[in-house]
Short mmCIF file of C-alpha atoms in Angstrom, two decimals:
data_model
loop_
_atom_site.label_atom_id
_atom_site.label_comp_id
_atom_site.label_asym_id
_atom_site.label_seq_id
_atom_site.Cartn_x
_atom_site.Cartn_y
_atom_site.Cartn_z
CA ASP A 1 4.46 17.52 3.98
CA PHE A 2 4.78 14.30 5.99
CA PHE A 3 5.35 16.20 9.24
CA ASP A 4 2.45 18.65 8.76
CA VAL A 5 0.49 17.87 11.93
CA ASP A 6 -2.09 20.59 11.28
CA GLY A 7 -2.65 19.33 7.75
CA LEU A 8 -3.11 15.79 9.01
CA ALA A 9 -5.59 16.99 11.64
CA GLN A 10 -7.53 18.94 9.00
CA ALA A 11 -7.65 15.93 6.68
CA ALA A 12 -8.86 13.72 9.54
CA LEU A 13 -11.63 16.21 10.33
CA GLN A 14 -12.70 16.25 6.68
CA VAL A 15 -13.01 12.47 6.69
CA LEU A 16 -14.97 12.52 9.94
CA GLU A 17 -17.33 15.21 8.63
CA ALA A 18 -18.16 13.33 5.40
CA PRO A 19 -17.57 9.63 6.12
CA GLN A 20 -19.73 8.28 3.28
CA HIS A 21 -17.93 10.36 0.66
CA TYR A 22 -14.50 9.41 1.90
CA ARG A 23 -15.44 5.78 2.46
CA ASN A 24 -16.18 5.47 -1.24
CA THR A 25 -13.23 7.58 -2.38
CA LEU A 26 -10.71 5.90 -0.09
CA GLY A 27 -12.14 2.46 -0.84
CA VAL A 28 -11.63 2.89 -4.57
CA ALA A 29 -8.11 4.23 -4.06
CA ALA A 30 -7.23 1.41 -1.66
CA ARG A 31 -8.54 -1.23 -4.06
CA ARG A 32 -6.48 0.28 -6.89
CA THR A 33 -3.35 0.40 -4.72
CA ILE A 34 -3.73 -3.24 -3.68
CA ALA A 35 -4.28 -4.34 -7.28
CA GLU A 36 -1.26 -2.39 -8.52
CA ARG A 37 1.20 -3.28 -5.76
CA TYR A 38 0.16 -6.61 -4.32
CA ALA A 39 -1.48 -8.59 -7.11
CA LEU A 40 0.09 -11.97 -7.76
CA ARG A 41 1.30 -10.83 -11.19
CA VAL A 42 3.32 -8.12 -9.38
CA THR A 43 4.49 -9.95 -6.26
CA LEU A 44 5.29 -13.35 -7.73
CA PRO A 45 8.16 -12.15 -9.95
CA ARG A 46 9.63 -10.29 -6.96
CA LEU A 47 9.40 -13.36 -4.75
CA MET A 48 10.89 -15.59 -7.43
CA ALA A 49 13.81 -13.17 -7.86
CA LEU A 50 14.35 -13.14 -4.10
CA PHE A 51 14.31 -16.94 -3.91
CA GLN A 52 16.74 -17.09 -6.83
CA ARG A 53 19.17 -14.70 -5.14
CA VAL A 54 18.98 -16.64 -1.87
CA ALA A 55 19.52 -19.95 -3.68
CA GLU A 56 22.49 -18.57 -5.61
CA ALA A 57 24.04 -17.17 -2.43
CA GLY A 58 23.74 -20.53 -0.71
CA VAL A 59 21.93 -18.97 2.23
CA CYS A 60 19.82 -21.34 4.27
CA ALA A 61 18.13 -21.18 7.65
#
């Protein structure tokens, strides 16, 4: 639950109690997330589609 303050506090304590374990675990997960969501092969098509829509709409700054 996003608003579970006690759960968030418990998770933070777990990370603080075992920083090396979570550093590795979170690092691997973060690297995977970045590769899946922000790699050029993912973002470039989105940017090109955005530029195309802007160009077709005749919007300029």
